[in-house]
Amino acid sequence: MSGKFILSLFVINLIVSCSSNSTPSEKKDSSDSLLNARHSYSNYDEARLDSLHLYLKIDFKSQMLRGIAHWRIADCRSESIVLDTRSMEINQVWVDGVKVNFEQSGDHPIFGKGLRIPVRKESKSLEIAYTTHPDAEALQWMKPEQTAGGKPFLYTQSQAILARTWVPCMDVPAVRFTYSASVECDSQYRVLMSAENPKQRDKEGLFQFSMNQPIPSYLLALAAGDIQYHAYEERCGVFAEPVVLNKAIKELKDLPAMINAAEELYGPYHWGKYDVLFLPSSFPFGGMENPRLTFATPTILAGDGSLVALVAHELAHSWSGNLVTNRTWNDFWLNEGFTVYFEQRIMEAVYGKEYSDMLEVLGYEDLKSTLEEMKPDDPDSKLYLDLYGRDPDDGVSDIAYEKGRFFLVHLENLVGRENFDAFLREYFAAYAFQTMTTVEFIDYLRSDLLNKNPAWLEGAHIDEWVYQPGLPNDFVPPVSEAFQDVDSIVPAILSDDPNAIALTKTWTTHHWLHFIRGLNTPMDTNVLRQLDRRFGFSQANAEIADRWFVLAVQSNWVAMEPFIRNFLNNVGRRKFLTPLYRAMHDANPYWQTQARLIYEVSRPGYHAVSIGTLNELFEIE
Ligand code: BES
Ligand code: ZN
């Protein structure tokens, strides 16, 4: 990038304090159907922006980012370039260093606004000075009392289409670009990005980042807070607030073994370092595969390593998703189904088959209950989704994850593990740093694998698996011997037989989850009380506690209410919030009232993503 266009952060301040010179256009966007199909205003088929430099200033006080996004134009066949923006003020725009008049169009509640910038075919760069809004959905500003260590914290969540709330960009997975960033922040914080992370600030007090491998916008990520690092080895380690770090180090001690297992399965890790950052508990997801720096929920810090499959999952995305990326959100199963399959292969390699069989059955149980809640012909139970005009977040369900994984298990069983692994290794190598659609994948599957054997071609049943709702007739439910053992001693445990209880000493979180899921609802509260006294479910890790609390609500065990309130007040992960609030919402008026009261108090600590889902449940606008 030439020095001429590099603007200092001082200039950003100046620009931001002046008012914008362009009024947003009221003109109706004529390309509504493209917008609905792509979830984006951007004209990425007419212009290619292949590299970004970001100047950012993090302001905790006003909860805003002030920034300049400098995009390099690699190729342009149009008279304007359109970017996605949402909840941000555009202060000024330059093309090749010359100020231009821009236009903003549309004001869609999910897709935001298009930012149209006039360019010429030979234009080489765009610069956009902007300020984010305190309500920008990708940005979660945590107050001191909302973090483990009592210091403010900021983190982003860009997937699926929230990057546009903190960076003006072509916010579609089809577009890849490299990036670098210079970030200014108060001296008490450490800043991290999904990039090569500097050990310290430079002489100007800035954090400098670079990501030399091209990524889609949904993998842009930023975090700032009181964060410390521990390296397990040269290429991997863990970041967390100081009070969380020791626990995190112990929990993820098998991280180097997981990375080795993953490489052994599907080829070299392409991203240099692999670190995990533990976020405050408001993080709405379990994990997010930001390249080089997975973001993780602290709810997996169980103390015994029993929930680390989540890290195997995010690590696996370094191949499925980050290396070979779904081109559209309709192809989401290519990211998640592959990743769940890959995650379980890593778990099997590191912890053995008995362990990964349990994970597989738990996943199947989730899928079964998701399907039971859907109508048999619900189009959202197809692997290939139709998210036209909808928030791509609607596609996040067990269908993409578990049905996707079971399709790959089905193919593995059909062709044999050795052949299937070789095929996947080739697939990741052939399409590294590219995007993939369902149709292209199916073509590749046929030509590179199934065509080798007529029996494979016939047995694959691609149409049923990919384009039909529900589960195909050839689906074989998984079994876990460990869970069969659990089932056989449940009656003895419930009748307090000490011999049976002695057998539970070796049980892990997964055995207990299966046990709790298998209990009838409603349960006699006396039995629940006995079980809780003996096994401490209400004090256990978040996976167990959440299930236990759902059962408690369904059994109208009112004495659990303070524990439930405390849990909901401290955990922001949507996967735990939704079933528990829903159970309360569906129960008697007592629980319905409690649900609303607890939600009112806890909501300010939740992320916009979780709030969106819960508002829908409570029918709050
Ligand atoms: N990439 C997803 C999270 C995501 C998906 C965020 C779609 C926004 C839109 C991540 O890899 C993921 O799948 N997380 C799971 C982990 C689990 C399956 C182990 C989660 O958060 O629960
Ligand atoms: Zn995932």
Coordinates of N, CA and C in Angstrom, one line a residue, residues 148-274:
A148 N -14.8 -12.3 34.0 CA -14.3 -13.1 35.2 C -13.4 -12.3 36.1
G149 N -12.6 -11.4 35.4 CA -11.6 -10.7 36.2 C -12.0 -9.3 36.5
G150 N -13.2 -8.9 36.2 CA -13.6 -7.5 36.5 C -13.0 -6.4 35.7
K151 N -12.5 -6.7 34.5 CA -12.0 -5.7 33.6 C -12.9 -5.7 32.3
P152 N -13.0 -4.5 31.7 CA -13.8 -4.5 30.4 C -13.2 -5.5 29.4
F153 N -14.1 -5.9 28.4 CA -13.7 -6.8 27.4 C -14.5 -6.5 26.2
L154 N -13.9 -6.6 25.0 CA -14.6 -6.5 23.7 C -14.3 -7.7 22.9
Y155 N -15.3 -8.3 22.3 CA -15.1 -9.3 21.3 C -16.1 -9.2 20.2
T156 N -15.7 -9.7 19.0 CA -16.6 -9.7 17.8 C -17.1 -11.1 17.5
Q157 N -18.2 -11.2 16.8 CA -18.7 -12.4 16.3 C -19.3 -12.1 14.9
S158 N -18.5 -12.4 13.9 CA -18.9 -11.9 12.5 C -19.8 -12.9 11.8
Q159 N -19.7 -14.2 12.0 CA -20.5 -15.2 11.3 C -22.0 -15.0 11.8
A160 N -23.0 -15.1 11.0 CA -22.9 -15.3 9.5 C -22.7 -14.0 8.8
I161 N -23.6 -13.0 9.0 CA -23.5 -11.7 8.2 C -23.4 -10.5 9.1
L162 N -22.6 -10.6 10.2 CA -22.4 -9.5 11.1 C -21.1 -8.7 10.9
A163 N -20.2 -9.2 10.0 CA -19.0 -8.5 9.8 C -19.3 -7.0 9.4
R164 N -20.4 -6.9 8.6 CA -20.8 -5.6 8.1 C -21.2 -4.6 9.1
T165 N -21.3 -5.0 10.4 CA -21.6 -4.1 11.5 C -20.3 -3.5 12.1
W166 N -19.2 -4.0 11.7 CA -17.9 -3.4 12.2 C -16.9 -3.1 11.1
V167 N -17.1 -3.7 9.9 CA -16.2 -3.4 8.8 C -17.0 -3.3 7.5
P168 N -16.9 -2.1 6.8 CA -17.6 -2.1 5.5 C -17.0 -3.1 4.5
C169 N -17.7 -4.0 4.1 CA -17.0 -5.1 3.3 C -18.1 -5.8 2.4
M170 N -17.6 -6.6 1.5 CA -18.4 -7.5 0.7 C -18.7 -8.7 1.6
D171 N -19.8 -8.7 2.3 CA -20.0 -9.6 3.4 C -20.7 -10.9 2.9
V172 N -19.9 -11.6 2.1 CA -20.4 -12.9 1.6 C -19.3 -13.9 1.6
P173 N -19.6 -15.2 1.9 CA -18.5 -16.2 2.0 C -17.8 -16.4 0.7
A174 N -18.4 -16.0 -0.4 CA -17.8 -16.2 -1.7 C -16.6 -15.4 -2.0
V175 N -16.4 -14.3 -1.2 CA -15.3 -13.4 -1.4 C -14.2 -13.6 -0.4
R176 N -13.0 -13.8 -0.9 CA -11.9 -14.0 0.0 C -10.9 -12.8 -0.1
F177 N -10.2 -12.5 0.9 CA -9.2 -11.4 0.9 C -8.2 -11.6 2.0
T178 N -7.0 -11.1 1.8 CA -6.0 -11.0 2.9 C -6.2 -9.8 3.7
Y179 N -5.7 -9.7 4.9 CA -5.9 -8.4 5.6 C -4.7 -8.2 6.6
S180 N -4.6 -6.9 6.9 CA -3.7 -6.5 8.0 C -4.4 -5.4 8.8
A181 N -3.9 -5.1 9.9 CA -4.6 -4.1 10.8 C -3.7 -3.4 11.7
S182 N -4.0 -2.1 12.0 CA -3.3 -1.4 13.0 C -4.3 -0.9 14.0
V183 N -4.2 -1.4 15.2 CA -5.2 -1.1 16.2 C -4.7 -0.3 17.4
E184 N -5.4 0.7 17.7 CA -5.1 1.5 18.9 C -6.1 1.2 20.0
C185 N -5.6 1.1 21.2 CA -6.4 0.8 22.3 C -5.8 1.2 23.6
D186 N -6.5 1.5 24.6 CA -6.0 1.9 26.0 C -4.9 1.0 26.4
S187 N -3.9 1.5 27.1 CA -2.7 0.7 27.4 C -3.0 -0.5 28.3
Q188 N -4.1 -0.5 29.0 CA -4.3 -1.7 29.9 C -4.8 -2.9 29.2
Y189 N -5.1 -2.8 27.9 CA -5.7 -4.0 27.2 C -4.7 -4.6 26.2
R190 N -4.9 -5.9 26.0 CA -4.2 -6.6 24.9 C -5.2 -6.8 23.8
V191 N -4.8 -6.6 22.6 CA -5.7 -6.7 21.4 C -5.3 -8.0 20.6
L192 N -6.3 -8.8 20.2 CA -6.0 -10.0 19.4 C -6.9 -10.0 18.2
M193 N -6.4 -10.6 17.1 CA -7.3 -10.7 15.9 C -7.1 -12.1 15.3
S194 N -8.0 -12.4 14.3 CA -7.9 -13.7 13.6 C -6.8 -13.6 12.6
A195 N -5.5 -13.4 13.1 CA -4.4 -13.1 12.2 C -3.1 -13.4 13.0
E196 N -2.0 -13.1 12.4 CA -0.7 -13.2 13.2 C -0.8 -12.2 14.3
N197 N -0.7 -12.6 15.5 CA -0.9 -11.7 16.6 C 0.5 -11.3 17.2
P198 N 0.7 -9.9 17.3 CA 2.0 -9.5 17.8 C 2.1 -9.8 19.3
K199 N 3.3 -9.9 19.8 CA 3.5 -10.1 21.2 C 3.2 -8.9 22.0
Q200 N 3.6 -7.7 21.4 CA 3.3 -6.5 22.1 C 3.0 -5.3 21.1
R201 N 2.8 -4.1 21.6 CA 2.5 -3.0 20.8 C 3.8 -2.5 20.1
D202 N 3.7 -1.8 18.9 CA 4.9 -1.2 18.3 C 5.2 0.1 19.0
K203 N 6.2 0.8 18.4 CA 6.7 2.0 19.0 C 5.6 3.1 19.1
E204 N 4.7 3.1 18.2 CA 3.6 4.1 18.2 C 2.5 3.7 19.2
G205 N 2.7 2.5 19.8 CA 1.6 2.1 20.8 C 0.5 1.3 20.1
L206 N 0.7 0.9 18.8 CA -0.3 0.2 18.1 C -0.1 -1.3 18.1
F207 N -1.2 -2.0 18.0 CA -1.0 -3.5 17.7 C -1.1 -3.7 16.2
Q208 N -0.1 -4.4 15.7 CA -0.1 -4.6 14.2 C -0.4 -6.1 13.9
F209 N -1.3 -6.3 13.0 CA -1.7 -7.7 12.7 C -1.6 -7.9 11.2
S210 N -1.3 -9.2 10.8 CA -1.4 -9.5 9.4 C -2.0 -10.9 9.2
M211 N -2.8 -11.1 8.2 CA -3.4 -12.4 7.8 C -3.1 -12.5 6.3
N212 N -2.1 -13.3 6.0 CA -1.6 -13.4 4.6 C -2.3 -14.5 3.8
Q213 N -3.1 -15.3 4.5 CA -3.9 -16.2 3.7 C -5.3 -15.6 3.5
P214 N -5.9 -15.8 2.3 CA -7.2 -15.1 2.1 C -8.3 -15.8 2.8
I215 N -9.1 -14.9 3.5 CA -10.3 -15.4 4.3 C -11.6 -14.7 3.8
P216 N -12.7 -15.3 4.1 CA -14.0 -14.6 3.9 C -14.3 -13.7 5.1
S217 N -15.2 -12.7 4.9 CA -15.4 -11.7 5.9 C -15.9 -12.3 7.2
Y218 N -16.6 -13.4 7.2 CA -17.2 -13.9 8.4 C -16.1 -14.4 9.4
L219 N -14.9 -14.5 8.9 CA -13.8 -14.9 9.7 C -12.9 -13.8 10.3
L220 N -13.4 -12.5 10.0 CA -12.7 -11.4 10.6 C -13.1 -11.4 12.1
A221 N -12.1 -11.2 12.9 CA -12.4 -11.2 14.4 C -11.4 -10.4 15.1
L222 N -11.9 -9.8 16.2 CA -11.1 -8.9 17.1 C -11.5 -9.1 18.5
A223 N -10.6 -9.1 19.4 CA -10.9 -9.1 20.9 C -9.9 -8.2 21.6
A224 N -10.4 -7.6 22.7 CA -9.5 -6.8 23.5 C -9.9 -6.9 25.0
G225 N -9.0 -7.0 25.8 CA -9.3 -7.1 27.3 C -8.0 -7.4 28.0
D226 N -8.2 -7.8 29.3 CA -7.1 -8.2 30.1 C -6.8 -9.6 29.8
I227 N -5.9 -9.9 28.9 CA -5.7 -11.2 28.3 C -4.3 -11.7 28.5
Q228 N -4.1 -12.9 29.0 CA -2.7 -13.5 29.1 C -2.6 -14.7 28.2
Y229 N -1.4 -15.1 27.9 CA -1.1 -16.3 27.0 C -0.3 -17.3 27.7
H230 N -0.6 -18.6 27.3 CA 0.3 -19.7 27.7 C 0.5 -20.5 26.5
A231 N 1.8 -20.8 26.1 CA 2.1 -21.6 24.9 C 2.3 -23.0 25.4
Y232 N 1.6 -24.0 24.7 CA 1.9 -25.4 25.0 C 3.2 -25.8 24.2
E233 N 3.3 -25.3 23.0 CA 4.4 -25.5 22.2 C 4.5 -24.3 21.2
E234 N 5.5 -24.3 20.3 CA 5.7 -23.2 19.4 C 4.4 -22.8 18.7
R235 N 3.7 -23.8 18.2 CA 2.6 -23.4 17.3 C 1.2 -23.3 18.0
C236 N 1.1 -23.7 19.3 CA -0.2 -23.6 19.8 C -0.2 -23.2 21.3
G237 N -1.3 -22.6 21.7 CA -1.4 -22.2 23.1 C -2.8 -21.6 23.4
V238 N -3.0 -21.0 24.6 CA -4.3 -20.6 25.0 C -4.2 -19.2 25.6
F239 N -5.2 -18.4 25.3 CA -5.3 -17.0 25.8 C -6.6 -17.0 26.7
A240 N -6.5 -16.3 27.8 CA -7.6 -16.1 28.7 C -7.4 -15.0 29.7
E241 N -8.4 -14.5 30.3 CA -8.3 -13.5 31.4 C -7.4 -14.2 32.5
P242 N -6.6 -13.4 33.2 CA -5.6 -14.0 34.1 C -6.3 -15.0 35.1
V243 N -7.5 -14.7 35.6 CA -8.1 -15.6 36.6 C -8.6 -16.9 36.0
V244 N -8.7 -16.9 34.7 CA -9.2 -18.1 34.0 C -8.1 -19.0 33.5
L245 N -6.9 -18.3 33.3 CA -5.8 -19.0 32.5 C -5.4 -20.3 33.0
N246 N -5.2 -20.5 34.3 CA -4.7 -21.8 34.8 C -5.7 -22.9 34.5
K247 N -7.0 -22.6 34.7 CA -8.0 -23.6 34.4 C -8.0 -24.0 32.9
A248 N -7.8 -22.9 32.1 CA -7.8 -23.1 30.7 C -6.6 -24.0 30.2
I249 N -5.5 -23.7 30.8 CA -4.3 -24.5 30.5 C -4.5 -26.0 30.7
K250 N -5.0 -26.3 31.9 CA -5.3 -27.7 32.3 C -6.3 -28.3 31.3
E251 N -7.4 -27.6 31.1 CA -8.5 -28.2 30.3 C -8.0 -28.6 28.9
L252 N -7.2 -27.7 28.3 CA -6.8 -27.9 26.9 C -5.4 -28.6 26.7
K253 N -5.0 -29.3 27.7 CA -3.6 -29.9 27.7 C -3.4 -30.8 26.5
D254 N -4.5 -31.4 25.9 CA -4.3 -32.3 24.8 C -4.4 -31.6 23.4
L255 N -4.3 -30.3 23.5 CA -4.4 -29.5 22.2 C -3.3 -29.9 21.2
P256 N -2.1 -30.0 21.6 CA -1.1 -30.4 20.6 C -1.4 -31.8 20.0
A257 N -1.9 -32.7 20.8 CA -2.2 -34.1 20.3 C -3.4 -34.0 19.3
M258 N -4.3 -33.1 19.6 CA -5.4 -32.9 18.6 C -5.0 -32.4 17.3
I259 N -4.1 -31.4 17.3 CA -3.6 -30.9 16.0 C -2.8 -31.9 15.2
N260 N -2.0 -32.7 16.0 CA -1.3 -33.8 15.3 C -2.2 -34.8 14.6
A261 N -3.3 -35.1 15.4 CA -4.3 -36.1 14.9 C -5.0 -35.6 13.7
A262 N -5.3 -34.3 13.7 CA -6.0 -33.7 12.6 C -5.1 -33.7 11.3
E263 N -3.9 -33.4 11.5 CA -3.0 -33.4 10.3 C -2.8 -34.8 9.8
E264 N -2.7 -35.7 10.7 CA -2.5 -37.1 10.3 C -3.7 -37.5 9.4
L265 N -4.9 -37.1 9.8 CA -6.1 -37.4 9.0 C -6.2 -36.8 7.7
Y266 N -6.1 -35.4 7.7 CA -6.5 -34.7 6.4 C -5.5 -33.8 5.9
G267 N -4.2 -33.9 6.3 CA -3.1 -33.1 5.7 C -2.7 -31.9 6.5
P268 N -1.7 -31.2 6.0 CA -1.1 -30.2 6.9 C -2.0 -29.1 7.3
Y269 N -1.8 -28.6 8.5 CA -2.5 -27.4 9.0 C -1.9 -26.2 8.3
H270 N -2.7 -25.4 7.6 CA -2.2 -24.3 6.7 C -2.1 -22.9 7.3
W271 N -2.4 -22.8 8.6 CA -2.5 -21.4 9.1 C -1.4 -21.0 10.1
G272 N -0.3 -21.7 10.1 CA 0.8 -21.3 11.1 C 0.4 -21.6 12.5
K273 N 0.0 -20.6 13.3 CA -0.3 -20.9 14.7 C -1.8 -21.3 14.9
Y274 N -2.0 -22.1 15.9 CA -3.4 -22.4 16.4 C -3.6 -22.1 17.9

